[in-house]
Amino acid sequence: MTSTEAPIKASAVQEDKSHQSVSSYFIGPQAENLGDFRDNIESILNELQKARNNYFPEDGAHMCMDMSMPALLGYFMTMIYNPNNVAIEASPLTTVAEIEVGEQLCKMFGYNIDIAKKDQPVGWGHITCGGTVANLETRNLKFYPLSIFKALQLNGLLHFVADSFHITTCVGENKLFVELSSWELLNLKPKDVLDIPDRLVKEYGISPKFMEKVLLEYSIQQTGKDVLEREFDVKPPQYFLSTTRHYSWPEGADHGARLRVDKLEDLLNQSLVNKQAVYAVVAIIGSTEEGCVDRLSEVLALRKKFQARGLSFLVHADAAWGGYFASMLPTEYQPGDGAKLTLGDADAQVGEGVVPDSALRIETQEDLFALRFADSITVDPHKAGYMPYPAGGLCYRDERMRYLVTWTSPYLSRGAVTSMGIYGVEGSKPGAAAMSTWLSNKCIGMGPDGYGALLSEVTFTCSRFAAEWAAMTALDKDNFRVVPLNMLPSELKPGSTTAKVEVEKQRIRDTILSQSNAQIVASDIGKPEDEKTLTLLRALGSDLNINAFALNFRLTPRKDGVWNMDVEEANYLMRRVVERLSVDSPEDDPSTIPFVLTSTEFSKELYDECASNFKHRLGLRKDDLDLMVLRNVVMNPFPTEKIFIGKLAGIFRDVVCQQRNSSAPTNHEFLLQGREKLYILHVPSFHIANHRLQLIVEIDLDAKSKQEYLSLKNASPGEKLTLVTQVPIQLPKVLKPNSHFKASIRSKDAGLVLKNITVTVKHVVKSRHLNSVHLDPAYPSAFMPFYLYGTTTEQHIDHMLLRSPNTQFTAEPIKLELDNPLTDEQLSRGPLLCLRGVYEESMQPFPSNSELEASSSSFMFKPGSKLAMQIFADEHDATAHGPGLVSSCGKKELLLATGSVTLGKSVAVDSETINGDPFKRIERVVKWREVFDKIGQSMDD
């Protein structure tokens, strides 16, 4: 019988193979590929075990130490279902988990979560992007009364209650709402603002649905902030926060980088006088750079005082890092309780291998307790909660504040459950983050016996690290010094001296660094509180488990050697230390790195007095340069009996700094110019001390060498010839009139073409140091300056190096067209030639040599270019130090000539030699890409 079925086509077989390939991407509806998935998971875990067995570093750089197992399990088990917490129908279980996480966090902070307590606001929290949302709710709360005021006007949607709706002002006066001034509207107390929709419902029967209609027409989201400010003649409100900050806030710090409450009070007084409203004051509870806790309790007290005077604002606590430390507060803690050195019984914490728990400082405990009175709190469980990223959190003391970032009316039954996605700005968000946080919080616990116990052991570990940094170096022995940001107790006492500080550092070495944990605890038994080693230990370091410190060094490595005073040099040393204590290449061996460090910068703009005081303690010159600061973040709860003091000191001493800062004789390279008169231009380097000089020197050569040089010059007028010393010389010491040194002439194409030349110094045109202290704070913005030198018949120019980084531009010979000719005497002094219409600041930093060569046809500094310029007499001596060396430019009384300059055939441009750092490790991102490519290749194979 003949078959009626059509034959199978080859394309159908191909389609089946394609479907099989597609099917292999997934676990499958019947878990067909679960075996493969399980094998891969086991492979990942096996690799993890190998890594941990071989080496587990102390990551003292980042807030991403080992995550808790409940957090990892919670994330993993939820991730494979991929719920989206934007809506409850897409995430019924993880939405509930997020709601419970909010309750867990609120309870830890001291917020009320019992809806039966009618006399207290109900707290509420959720997983979110954190600070951005807190910014929005403070803005929206401040402008909400303005929106209601508009709705109460004659043609407004709420006009029918305008003649009877009253409210109590910030200073306690009961007024008709429509009679409030703009200032009074902007300074209603937060609770009174949040009560407005509730009161409209209860007193007038206005439905929540109608209130949504009101908000759609009058809210700040609809009308815009600028419109409301214009209508009510309002100055833009302000945020106040310390200048050290968590990254989510655009944020005067004291010497310990904490908010200065006295300065805050002055600013609030100014706001009151100027009638400029304040959105919020932000107290940082554990800055992510220094671990410092602002005095939240004092900020809250200050708000109370200013509300009585007519100025009200929200208080937000940025506890991104410090929030989980609230779990360390004893259950029945009240401010004023006698502080204990440990959370548990100190006398019972004995035995080798023990890690004692450590209580927080009294002031820190008070401010963590005060969190319960803050209007809102940001917290990052992915930091001190040991959760995977991303798990930020935001909690409100009054749950009604969550409606201020939605279009929903802020009236709903207390504690009601709804979709979480409307209370934020991020839209979709992983339910796995909520489940991870919930499970870790649930398993570990949110009190002193849970996270509190974990973080108290970590606090003790941090204090031991702080002791290492504090006492690592002695002024009379070491060639470098380590100075912690947080001052030692002896530094804080009146009448502090260097000698007293050194005595205390020796006590730290004797009683802490040389002792085991058990010995420290045992030695305190029976001692008065103020004599205990644990009392000293708790006073060291920051408020919350981040040690910030900086380094300096002696310029000459001996006991009485001079200390470096240059901030840039100290920064350089610290950059090298961070490079040595980090893994930045596949070729690095992590087992040789005792722990990982990171760094930050203290700028004048953000740290001001704090940065200046820190520089003073380091022995550095006071200036406006940013100071690099090293950071040691401590999250490791495991035993810390053997700190890496010996290895650390060895690494620090090994870091290259002596060559960079040596003033010893060395070989130098110069550009060789001129025919009538010969000039050498030093090829400088910002990164080597004995090469930090811009030099223009008139010289002569022995007769034979000069004749050969001129022959070379005439044969190849556009070629760059350099003069290199044959033996080390010391600049600028050797540059005395009629002094001599030996050198060779080198050609780019032929190498050394003339050797054993005698160079005679005739006249120093310019000798300018390029140390950072002598550099300008900014590049010239209105022109580009050059030194002009030569004779009336042959002139040359060299770019003034006023700031780092920079580029050496030089041209010879040039052609000048002037309204007033220059004399040989004027040229011998090296006047300043300022290019007009060339705005140096806008061009800096200049590109690399290769990029400049690629753009040579369009770049302004090329052979034959004709440029407008002015020439000014240099009001500074030939050997004057900066900054300010370009001050002559623009002064009419110093103007010598105006005209144009045409560049000659020999133009030299160099961005690399001057900026190149010979001691810096080569960037090796490409190496990581190569490793990644190999992984991809293995998958293809």
mmCIF file of C-alpha atoms in Angstrom, residues 470-471 475 488-509 536:
data_model
loop_
_atom_site.group_PDB
_atom_site.id
_atom_site.type_symbol
_atom_site.label_atom_id
_atom_site.label_comp_id
_atom_site.label_asym_id
_atom_site.label_seq_id
_atom_site.Cartn_x
_atom_site.Cartn_y
_atom_site.Cartn_z
ATOM 1 C CA ALA A 470 47.601 54.026 65.531
ATOM 2 C CA ALA A 471 50.826 52.520 66.887
ATOM 3 C CA LEU A 475 58.637 59.057 65.185
ATOM 4 C CA LEU A 488 44.035 59.181 69.862
ATOM 5 C CA PRO A 489 42.705 59.964 73.360
ATOM 6 C CA SER A 490 46.001 61.702 74.191
ATOM 7 C CA GLU A 491 45.573 63.987 71.138
ATOM 8 C CA LEU A 492 42.108 65.049 72.273
ATOM 9 C CA LYS A 493 43.159 66.028 75.781
ATOM 10 C CA PRO A 494 44.053 69.665 76.573
ATOM 11 C CA GLY A 495 47.806 70.234 76.562
ATOM 12 C CA SER A 496 48.498 67.371 74.171
ATOM 13 C CA THR A 497 52.092 67.107 72.967
ATOM 14 C CA THR A 498 53.936 64.879 70.510
ATOM 15 C CA ALA A 499 55.754 63.238 73.419
ATOM 16 C CA LYS A 500 52.487 62.355 75.189
ATOM 17 C CA VAL A 501 51.086 60.879 71.992
ATOM 18 C CA GLU A 502 54.201 58.730 71.512
ATOM 19 C CA VAL A 503 53.871 57.473 75.112
ATOM 20 C CA GLU A 504 50.283 56.417 74.437
ATOM 21 C CA LYS A 505 51.326 54.681 71.221
ATOM 22 C CA GLN A 506 53.873 52.687 73.199
ATOM 23 C CA ARG A 507 51.155 51.700 75.665
ATOM 24 C CA ILE A 508 49.098 50.428 72.711
ATOM 25 C CA ARG A 509 52.053 48.342 71.546
ATOM 26 C CA LEU A 536 41.544 52.326 75.463
#
